[in-house]
Amino acid sequence: FVGAGVAVFQFAAGLNRSGIEGVQILGPSGAPSGRAVSFVGSQFNYAKNLQIWYHEIGIDLSDGVTPFSAYNLIEQCEINLCTSFGIRCYQQSNSNTIVGGRIFFTRNAGNTAVALGIDSARGISISGLALEDYNVGLQVGGAPAFSMTGCYLEKGATIPLGADFDVLSTFEESPVFEGGIIFNGNHHADPWPLANGFIDAALYGVLPDGADHSAELQHALDDAAANNV
């Protein structure tokens, strides 16, 4: 068991070029603590086919302060019952990739736990990831640049019901050529069963006001569902 802020497995800083695969990492079920895997400050690593239980943070790509996490791969990992973040990907995270896997039951007593948190990370690719049963599914802040394709969000039936999106971002650059967010081919299970996935949310790149656009994004999704988009 590890204390708050401490990682069970911490990749070494710099050009590390290593990996962890096929491991189950168990935290204390009564009081989840610490981080299972940390890529903070490290480059050219991978985490593959992991099963993670009972931590504050399942996988930490970047803490938002330490330079810098880049060229890392998270593939087919299962992250369960974390109380702060399933995966955290903050500033100082560049050109990292998440492929497949599932983040399940990310909740805490304050209803603030986040399955996937992205804040000012750049060049992040996320595909085939399932987010299920959470306080907040996808939280976005700062001025990020990332794509999310072929993913699945389902808030579940746990009371209180979670929120699929918490979007507060400046999107300071051009959404087409440099910054912004692209959603493509994702499935939003509740409350609108979209047949063909998310709207391309890059249009929010033209709103550099720092306002919370969660309601607008959900309204756009509602319209898309009503029109079978």
Short mmCIF file of C-alpha atoms in Angstrom, two decimals:
data_model
loop_
_atom_site.label_atom_id
_atom_site.label_comp_id
_atom_site.label_asym_id
_atom_site.label_seq_id
_atom_site.Cartn_x
_atom_site.Cartn_y
_atom_site.Cartn_z
CA PHE A 1 0.00 0.00 0.00
CA VAL A 2 1.26 3.48 -0.80
CA GLY A 3 0.56 6.92 0.62
CA ALA A 4 -1.03 9.91 -1.07
CA GLY A 5 0.99 11.12 -4.05
CA VAL A 6 3.22 8.04 -4.08
CA ALA A 7 3.25 5.61 -7.03
CA VAL A 8 3.51 1.83 -6.88
CA PHE A 9 5.30 1.90 -10.24
CA GLN A 10 7.11 5.09 -11.27
CA PHE A 11 8.86 5.28 -14.64
CA ALA A 12 12.27 6.94 -14.32
CA ALA A 13 12.64 10.53 -15.47
CA GLY A 14 13.91 11.32 -18.95
CA LEU A 15 14.36 9.00 -21.95
CA ASN A 16 13.57 5.86 -20.02
CA ARG A 17 12.40 3.37 -22.70
CA SER A 18 10.82 0.72 -20.50
CA GLY A 19 7.46 -0.90 -19.87
CA ILE A 20 5.17 -2.84 -17.56
CA GLU A 21 2.85 -5.56 -18.83
CA GLY A 22 0.43 -8.21 -17.54
CA VAL A 23 0.42 -7.07 -13.90
CA GLN A 24 -2.38 -6.67 -11.35
CA ILE A 25 -1.83 -3.72 -9.00
CA LEU A 26 -4.02 -3.77 -5.90
CA GLY A 27 -4.45 -0.87 -3.48
CA PRO A 28 -6.23 -0.89 -0.11
CA SER A 29 -9.93 -1.49 -0.78
CA GLY A 30 -11.06 0.27 2.39
CA ALA A 31 -9.16 3.50 1.75
CA PRO A 32 -7.70 3.78 -1.78
CA SER A 33 -4.47 5.77 -1.80
CA GLY A 34 -1.57 6.81 -4.02
CA ARG A 35 -1.10 6.11 -7.72
CA ALA A 36 -0.77 2.71 -9.35
CA VAL A 37 1.41 3.78 -12.31
CA SER A 38 3.09 7.13 -12.97
CA PHE A 39 4.57 8.32 -16.27
CA VAL A 40 5.23 11.77 -14.80
CA GLY A 41 8.44 13.26 -16.24
CA SER A 42 9.25 10.16 -18.30
CA GLN A 43 9.41 9.38 -22.02
CA PHE A 44 9.15 6.35 -24.34
CA ASN A 45 7.43 3.89 -21.99
CA TYR A 46 4.41 1.62 -22.15
CA ALA A 47 1.85 0.11 -19.79
CA LYS A 48 -0.01 -2.82 -21.33
CA ASN A 49 -2.71 -5.23 -20.14
CA LEU A 50 -2.70 -4.03 -16.53
CA GLN A 51 -5.48 -4.53 -14.00
CA ILE A 52 -5.56 -1.74 -11.43
CA TRP A 53 -7.75 -1.58 -8.31
CA TYR A 54 -8.26 0.83 -5.40
CA HIS A 55 -6.01 3.85 -5.85
CA GLU A 56 -6.53 7.59 -5.80
CA ILE A 57 -5.16 7.75 -9.35
CA GLY A 58 -4.99 4.68 -11.56
CA ILE A 59 -2.53 5.96 -14.17
CA ASP A 60 -0.89 9.37 -13.98
CA LEU A 61 0.44 10.59 -17.32
CA SER A 62 1.28 14.03 -16.00
CA ASP A 63 0.74 15.97 -12.77
CA GLY A 64 0.60 19.32 -14.57
CA VAL A 65 3.90 20.55 -13.14
CA THR A 66 6.78 18.12 -13.76
CA PRO A 67 8.42 18.31 -17.21
CA PHE A 68 7.73 16.27 -19.19
CA SER A 69 5.78 13.12 -20.09
CA ALA A 70 5.86 12.19 -23.78
CA TYR A 71 5.81 9.38 -26.38
CA ASN A 72 4.22 6.98 -23.89
CA LEU A 73 1.62 4.29 -24.59
CA ILE A 74 -1.21 2.97 -22.40
CA GLU A 75 -2.80 -0.09 -24.00
CA GLN A 76 -5.67 -2.38 -22.92
CA CYS A 77 -5.53 -1.45 -19.24
CA GLU A 78 -8.42 -2.00 -16.83
CA ILE A 79 -8.66 0.64 -14.10
CA ASN A 80 -11.18 0.06 -11.33
CA LEU A 81 -12.51 1.87 -8.25
CA CYS A 82 -10.19 4.86 -8.18
CA THR A 83 -11.25 7.85 -6.09
CA SER A 84 -9.64 10.88 -7.80
CA PHE A 85 -8.79 9.98 -11.42
CA GLY A 86 -8.85 6.83 -13.52
CA ILE A 87 -6.30 8.48 -15.83
CA ARG A 88 -4.89 11.96 -15.28
CA CYS A 89 -3.31 13.72 -18.27
CA TYR A 90 -2.40 17.30 -17.38
CA GLN A 91 -0.03 19.96 -18.71
CA GLN A 92 3.51 18.73 -19.49
CA SER A 93 1.96 15.71 -21.26
CA ASN A 94 2.80 15.68 -24.97
CA SER A 95 2.25 13.12 -27.73
CA ASN A 96 0.98 10.33 -25.48
CA THR A 97 -1.39 7.59 -26.65
CA ILE A 98 -4.19 5.64 -24.94
CA VAL A 99 -5.55 2.61 -26.80
CA GLY A 100 -8.40 0.37 -25.62
CA GLY A 101 -9.17 -0.65 -22.07
CA ARG A 102 -11.75 0.40 -19.51
CA ILE A 103 -12.03 2.82 -16.60
CA PHE A 104 -14.73 1.59 -14.23
CA PHE A 105 -16.41 3.06 -11.13
CA THR A 106 -14.48 6.28 -10.57
CA ARG A 107 -16.31 7.76 -7.60
CA ASN A 108 -15.82 9.38 -4.20
CA ALA A 109 -17.99 10.72 -1.38
CA GLY A 110 -17.73 14.28 -2.69
CA ASN A 111 -18.89 13.28 -6.18
CA THR A 112 -15.75 14.80 -7.74
CA ALA A 113 -13.91 11.72 -9.06
CA VAL A 114 -12.99 11.86 -12.77
CA ALA A 115 -12.59 8.86 -15.08
CA LEU A 116 -10.43 10.72 -17.63
CA GLY A 117 -9.04 14.17 -16.83
CA ILE A 118 -7.26 16.24 -19.49
CA ASP A 119 -5.92 19.73 -18.80
CA SER A 120 -3.62 21.57 -21.25
CA ALA A 121 -2.09 18.31 -22.53
CA ARG A 122 -1.03 18.46 -26.19
CA GLY A 123 -1.04 15.96 -29.03
CA ILE A 124 -2.90 13.27 -27.07
CA SER A 125 -4.55 10.40 -28.95
CA ILE A 126 -7.30 8.36 -27.25
CA SER A 127 -9.08 5.50 -29.01
CA GLY A 128 -11.27 2.53 -28.09
CA LEU A 129 -11.45 3.45 -24.39
CA ALA A 130 -14.55 2.73 -22.29
CA LEU A 131 -15.53 5.00 -19.39
CA GLU A 132 -18.21 3.47 -17.17
CA ASP A 133 -19.87 4.52 -13.89
CA TYR A 134 -18.30 7.76 -12.64
CA ASN A 135 -18.90 11.09 -10.97
CA VAL A 136 -17.43 12.79 -14.06
CA GLY A 137 -16.64 10.90 -17.26
CA LEU A 138 -14.46 13.28 -19.28
CA GLN A 139 -13.13 16.45 -17.68
CA VAL A 140 -11.36 18.97 -19.90
CA GLY A 141 -9.56 22.13 -18.81
CA GLY A 142 -6.88 24.59 -19.87
CA ALA A 143 -5.91 24.74 -23.53
CA PRO A 144 -5.55 21.11 -24.65
CA ALA A 145 -5.13 19.53 -28.06
CA PHE A 146 -6.35 15.93 -28.28
CA SER A 147 -8.46 13.51 -30.26
CA MET A 148 -10.92 10.98 -28.88
CA THR A 149 -12.18 8.32 -31.30
CA GLY A 150 -14.20 5.13 -31.00
CA CYS A 151 -14.70 5.50 -27.24
CA TYR A 152 -17.68 4.58 -25.06
CA LEU A 153 -19.15 6.64 -22.18
CA GLU A 154 -21.83 5.27 -19.85
CA LYS A 155 -22.50 7.02 -16.56
CA GLY A 156 -24.27 3.96 -15.13
CA ALA A 157 -27.13 3.78 -12.65
CA THR A 158 -25.25 4.45 -9.40
CA ILE A 159 -26.87 7.21 -7.32
CA PRO A 160 -26.08 10.05 -7.52
CA LEU A 161 -25.88 9.85 -11.27
CA GLY A 162 -22.64 11.12 -12.76
CA ALA A 163 -21.97 13.74 -15.43
CA ASP A 164 -20.59 12.67 -18.78
CA PHE A 165 -18.75 15.93 -19.42
CA ASP A 166 -17.14 18.74 -17.45
CA VAL A 167 -15.68 21.07 -20.07
CA LEU A 168 -13.91 24.26 -19.02
CA SER A 169 -11.27 25.21 -21.55
CA THR A 170 -9.78 28.24 -23.27
CA PHE A 171 -8.93 26.40 -26.53
CA GLU A 172 -6.44 29.13 -27.31
CA GLU A 173 -5.33 27.94 -30.76
CA SER A 174 -6.93 27.13 -34.08
CA PRO A 175 -9.07 23.95 -33.66
CA VAL A 176 -8.43 22.91 -37.25
CA PHE A 177 -4.67 23.30 -37.55
CA GLU A 178 -3.15 23.44 -34.08
CA GLY A 179 -5.35 23.10 -30.98
CA GLY A 180 -8.80 22.12 -29.85
CA ILE A 181 -10.62 18.83 -29.41
CA ILE A 182 -11.81 16.34 -32.01
CA PHE A 183 -14.47 13.76 -31.08
CA ASN A 184 -15.17 11.14 -33.73
CA GLY A 185 -17.12 7.88 -33.74
CA ASN A 186 -17.64 7.74 -29.99
CA HIS A 187 -20.76 6.43 -28.29
CA HIS A 188 -22.52 8.33 -25.54
CA ALA A 189 -24.80 5.79 -23.84
CA ASP A 190 -26.81 7.99 -21.45
CA PRO A 191 -29.15 9.69 -21.91
CA TRP A 192 -28.88 9.86 -25.71
CA PRO A 193 -28.10 6.63 -27.62
CA LEU A 194 -26.17 8.07 -30.55
CA ALA A 195 -25.92 5.64 -33.43
CA ASN A 196 -22.92 7.24 -35.09
CA GLY A 197 -21.07 8.90 -32.25
CA PHE A 198 -20.13 12.35 -31.06
CA ILE A 199 -20.36 15.63 -32.85
CA ASP A 200 -17.03 17.04 -33.93
CA ALA A 201 -16.41 19.30 -30.93
CA ALA A 202 -13.55 21.20 -32.55
CA LEU A 203 -16.01 24.04 -33.14
CA TYR A 204 -15.51 24.98 -29.50
CA GLY A 205 -12.00 26.00 -30.45
CA VAL A 206 -13.34 29.37 -31.53
CA LEU A 207 -14.49 30.24 -28.02
CA PRO A 208 -11.38 31.45 -26.16
CA ASP A 209 -13.42 32.76 -23.22
CA GLY A 210 -12.65 30.26 -20.47
CA ALA A 211 -16.37 29.66 -19.92
CA ASP A 212 -17.91 26.31 -19.07
CA HIS A 213 -19.35 24.85 -22.29
CA SER A 214 -20.58 21.54 -20.86
CA ALA A 215 -24.25 22.44 -21.30
CA GLU A 216 -23.70 23.55 -24.89
CA LEU A 217 -21.90 20.34 -25.75
CA GLN A 218 -24.63 18.20 -24.22
CA HIS A 219 -27.29 20.27 -26.01
CA ALA A 220 -25.47 19.65 -29.29
CA LEU A 221 -25.39 15.94 -28.55
CA ASP A 222 -29.12 16.01 -27.79
CA ASP A 223 -29.82 17.68 -31.11
CA ALA A 224 -27.67 15.13 -32.91
CA ALA A 225 -29.52 12.24 -31.28
CA ALA A 226 -32.89 13.72 -32.18
CA ASN A 227 -31.80 13.94 -35.80
CA ASN A 228 -30.00 10.55 -35.87
CA VAL A 229 -26.68 12.22 -36.56
#
